[in-house]
Amino acid sequence: MEAVLKTLLAYFVIVDPVGTAVIFNSLTQGKSNAYCRTMAVRAVLLSTTLIFIFGFFGMGLLSSLGIEMESFRIAGGLLIFYTAFGMITRPDNAKQGVRESDHEDISVFPLSIPLIAGPGSLTLSVLLFSQAAERGESYHPLIIAVLIIYTATLIIFLLARRLARLMGSTVNNIFKRLLGVLLASLAIQFVADGVKGLFGLMGA
């Protein structure tokens, strides 16, 4: 149980289901409820699958492709910045009743990658699963923690629109752009950490 709680806390901090739900709501403004449900379920299922793939095979996969984790972190940071820029500058389409983009698939990008299964989550998975393998420990606590955190993320995503209605459109728009600035800052931090790591590898 202690191992589950520690892993759960680590994933909760990195995935940030509540903060990501605000982003999810901003990306689905003006869309149908069916579209929101589909994107939420698809994004969470894809993210959970990616977490397990990277947990069990991530280190070997990146090594076989000659990709350093720092490079992966930089790429993820750039993708996050692209998403954040759109949140800050994109006009509010909710009041225009825009429905023609209901077929746009946001479950892969940016919801799954790089938000709820981004470089931080994938890196954490590689580290935790490889550590468990080295120590000969069971994977069960890790698997349970991952399933709990992404189930909670799905539930919060499905409730995101109701929470936004309680906040009101004006407060929601202000919060969306503020969160976009914070997300852009996080993206820059990802890139900076990746660059720092690459320089460290060069100097080693």
C-alpha positions as CSV (number, residue, x, y, z in Angstrom):
1,M,0.0,0.0,0.0
2,E,2.9,2.4,0.8
3,A,4.4,1.8,-2.6
4,V,1.0,2.5,-4.3
5,L,0.6,5.7,-2.4
6,K,4.1,7.0,-3.2
7,T,3.7,6.1,-6.9
8,L,0.2,7.6,-6.9
9,L,1.4,10.9,-5.5
10,A,4.3,11.1,-8.0
11,Y,1.9,10.6,-11.0
12,F,-0.7,13.0,-9.5
13,V,1.8,15.8,-9.3
14,I,3.1,15.3,-12.9
15,V,-0.2,14.5,-14.6
16,D,-2.1,17.2,-12.7
17,P,-5.6,15.9,-13.5
18,V,-7.3,19.1,-12.2
19,G,-5.1,21.5,-14.1
20,T,-5.3,19.4,-17.3
21,A,-9.1,19.3,-17.0
22,V,-9.1,23.1,-17.3
23,I,-7.0,22.8,-20.5
24,F,-9.3,20.0,-21.7
25,N,-12.4,22.3,-21.2
26,S,-10.7,25.2,-23.1
27,L,-9.9,22.9,-26.0
28,T,-13.4,21.6,-26.3
29,Q,-15.4,24.8,-25.9
30,G,-18.2,25.0,-28.4
31,K,-18.1,21.2,-29.0
32,S,-20.8,18.7,-28.4
33,N,-21.0,16.6,-25.2
34,A,-20.6,13.4,-27.2
35,Y,-17.4,14.8,-28.7
36,C,-16.0,15.7,-25.3
37,R,-16.8,12.3,-23.9
38,T,-15.1,10.6,-26.9
39,M,-12.0,12.7,-26.7
40,A,-11.7,12.2,-22.9
41,V,-12.1,8.4,-23.0
42,R,-9.8,8.1,-26.1
43,A,-7.1,10.3,-24.6
44,V,-7.1,8.5,-21.2
45,L,-7.0,5.0,-22.8
46,L,-4.2,6.1,-25.1
47,S,-2.2,7.7,-22.3
48,T,-2.6,4.7,-20.1
49,T,-1.3,2.4,-22.9
50,L,1.7,4.7,-23.5
51,I,2.6,4.8,-19.8
52,F,2.7,1.0,-19.7
53,I,4.6,0.7,-22.9
54,F,7.2,3.2,-21.8
55,G,7.2,1.6,-18.3
56,F,8.0,-1.9,-19.6
57,F,9.9,-1.1,-22.8
58,G,10.7,2.6,-22.9
59,M,14.3,2.6,-22.0
60,G,15.1,-0.1,-24.5
61,L,13.0,1.5,-27.2
62,L,14.7,4.9,-26.9
63,S,18.1,3.3,-26.7
64,S,17.5,1.2,-29.8
65,L,16.5,4.4,-31.7
66,G,19.5,6.3,-30.4
67,I,17.2,8.9,-28.7
68,E,18.3,10.4,-25.4
69,M,15.5,11.1,-22.9
70,E,16.7,14.8,-22.8
71,S,15.9,15.1,-26.5
72,F,12.5,13.6,-25.9
73,R,12.0,16.1,-23.1
74,I,12.8,19.0,-25.5
75,A,10.4,17.8,-28.1
76,G,7.7,17.5,-25.6
77,G,8.4,21.0,-24.3
78,L,8.0,22.4,-27.8
79,L,4.7,20.7,-28.3
80,I,3.4,22.0,-24.9
81,F,4.5,25.5,-25.9
82,Y,2.5,25.2,-29.2
83,T,-0.6,24.2,-27.2
84,A,-0.1,27.0,-24.7
85,F,0.3,29.6,-27.4
86,G,-3.0,28.5,-28.9
87,M,-4.8,28.7,-25.5
88,I,-3.6,32.3,-25.1
89,T,-4.3,33.6,-28.6
90,R,-7.2,31.5,-29.8
91,P,-10.5,33.5,-29.8
92,D,-13.4,32.1,-27.8
93,N,-15.6,30.1,-30.2
94,A,-18.1,28.9,-27.6
95,K,-20.3,31.9,-28.2
96,Q,-20.3,31.4,-31.9
97,G,-21.8,27.9,-31.7
98,V,-18.9,26.4,-33.8
99,R,-19.6,22.7,-34.4
100,E,-17.9,22.0,-37.7
101,S,-14.6,21.0,-35.9
102,D,-16.3,18.3,-33.9
103,H,-14.4,15.8,-36.0
104,E,-11.0,17.2,-35.0
105,D,-9.2,14.6,-33.0
106,I,-7.4,16.2,-30.0
107,S,-7.1,13.0,-28.1
108,V,-3.6,12.2,-29.3
109,F,-2.3,15.8,-29.6
110,P,-2.3,17.7,-27.3
111,L,-4.4,15.8,-24.7
112,S,-2.4,12.6,-24.5
113,I,0.9,13.8,-25.8
114,P,2.3,16.0,-24.4
115,L,-0.2,16.7,-21.5
116,I,-1.4,13.7,-19.6
117,A,1.3,11.3,-21.0
118,G,4.0,13.9,-21.6
119,P,7.8,13.7,-21.1
120,G,7.5,13.9,-17.4
121,S,5.0,11.1,-17.0
122,L,6.9,8.9,-19.5
123,T,10.2,9.6,-17.9
124,L,8.8,8.8,-14.5
125,S,7.4,5.5,-15.8
126,V,10.7,4.5,-17.3
127,L,12.5,5.3,-14.0
128,L,10.0,3.6,-11.7
129,F,9.5,0.4,-13.8
130,S,13.2,0.0,-14.4
131,Q,13.9,0.6,-10.7
132,A,11.4,-2.1,-9.8
133,A,13.0,-4.5,-12.3
134,E,16.5,-3.9,-10.9
135,R,15.3,-4.5,-7.3
136,G,13.3,-7.6,-8.2
137,E,10.1,-5.9,-6.9
138,S,6.6,-6.5,-8.1
139,Y,5.0,-4.3,-10.8
140,H,1.6,-4.5,-9.2
141,P,1.8,-1.3,-7.1
142,L,2.9,0.6,-10.1
143,I,0.1,-0.8,-12.3
144,I,-2.5,-0.1,-9.6
145,A,-1.3,3.5,-9.2
146,V,-1.3,4.2,-12.9
147,L,-4.9,2.8,-13.3
148,I,-6.1,4.9,-10.3
149,I,-4.6,8.2,-11.5
150,Y,-5.9,7.8,-15.1
151,T,-9.3,6.7,-13.9
152,A,-9.5,9.8,-11.8
153,T,-8.3,11.9,-14.7
154,L,-11.1,10.6,-16.9
155,I,-13.7,11.3,-14.2
156,I,-12.4,14.9,-13.8
157,F,-12.4,15.4,-17.6
158,L,-16.0,14.3,-17.8
159,L,-16.9,16.8,-15.1
160,A,-14.8,19.6,-16.5
161,R,-17.7,21.3,-18.4
162,R,-19.9,21.4,-15.3
163,L,-17.1,22.9,-13.3
164,A,-16.5,25.5,-16.0
165,R,-20.2,26.5,-15.9
166,L,-20.0,27.0,-12.2
167,M,-17.1,29.4,-12.8
168,G,-18.8,31.3,-15.5
169,S,-17.6,32.2,-19.0
170,T,-15.6,35.3,-18.1
171,V,-13.8,33.7,-15.2
172,N,-13.2,30.6,-17.3
173,N,-11.7,32.6,-20.2
174,I,-9.4,34.6,-17.8
175,F,-8.3,31.4,-16.1
176,K,-7.8,29.7,-19.5
177,R,-5.4,32.3,-20.7
178,L,-3.6,32.5,-17.3
179,L,-3.2,28.8,-17.4
180,G,-1.9,29.1,-20.9
181,V,0.9,31.4,-19.7
182,L,1.7,29.0,-16.9
183,L,1.7,26.1,-19.4
184,A,4.1,28.0,-21.7
185,S,6.4,28.5,-18.7
186,L,6.3,24.8,-18.0
187,A,7.1,24.1,-21.7
188,I,10.2,26.4,-21.5
189,Q,11.3,24.6,-18.3
190,F,11.0,21.2,-20.1
191,V,13.2,22.6,-22.9
192,A,15.7,24.1,-20.5
193,D,16.0,20.9,-18.5
194,G,16.4,18.9,-21.7
195,V,19.1,21.3,-23.0
196,K,20.9,21.2,-19.7
197,G,20.8,17.4,-19.7
198,L,22.2,17.3,-23.2
199,F,25.1,19.6,-22.3
200,G,25.7,17.4,-19.2
201,L,25.9,14.3,-21.5
202,M,28.4,16.1,-23.7
203,G,30.5,17.1,-20.8
204,A,30.5,13.6,-19.3
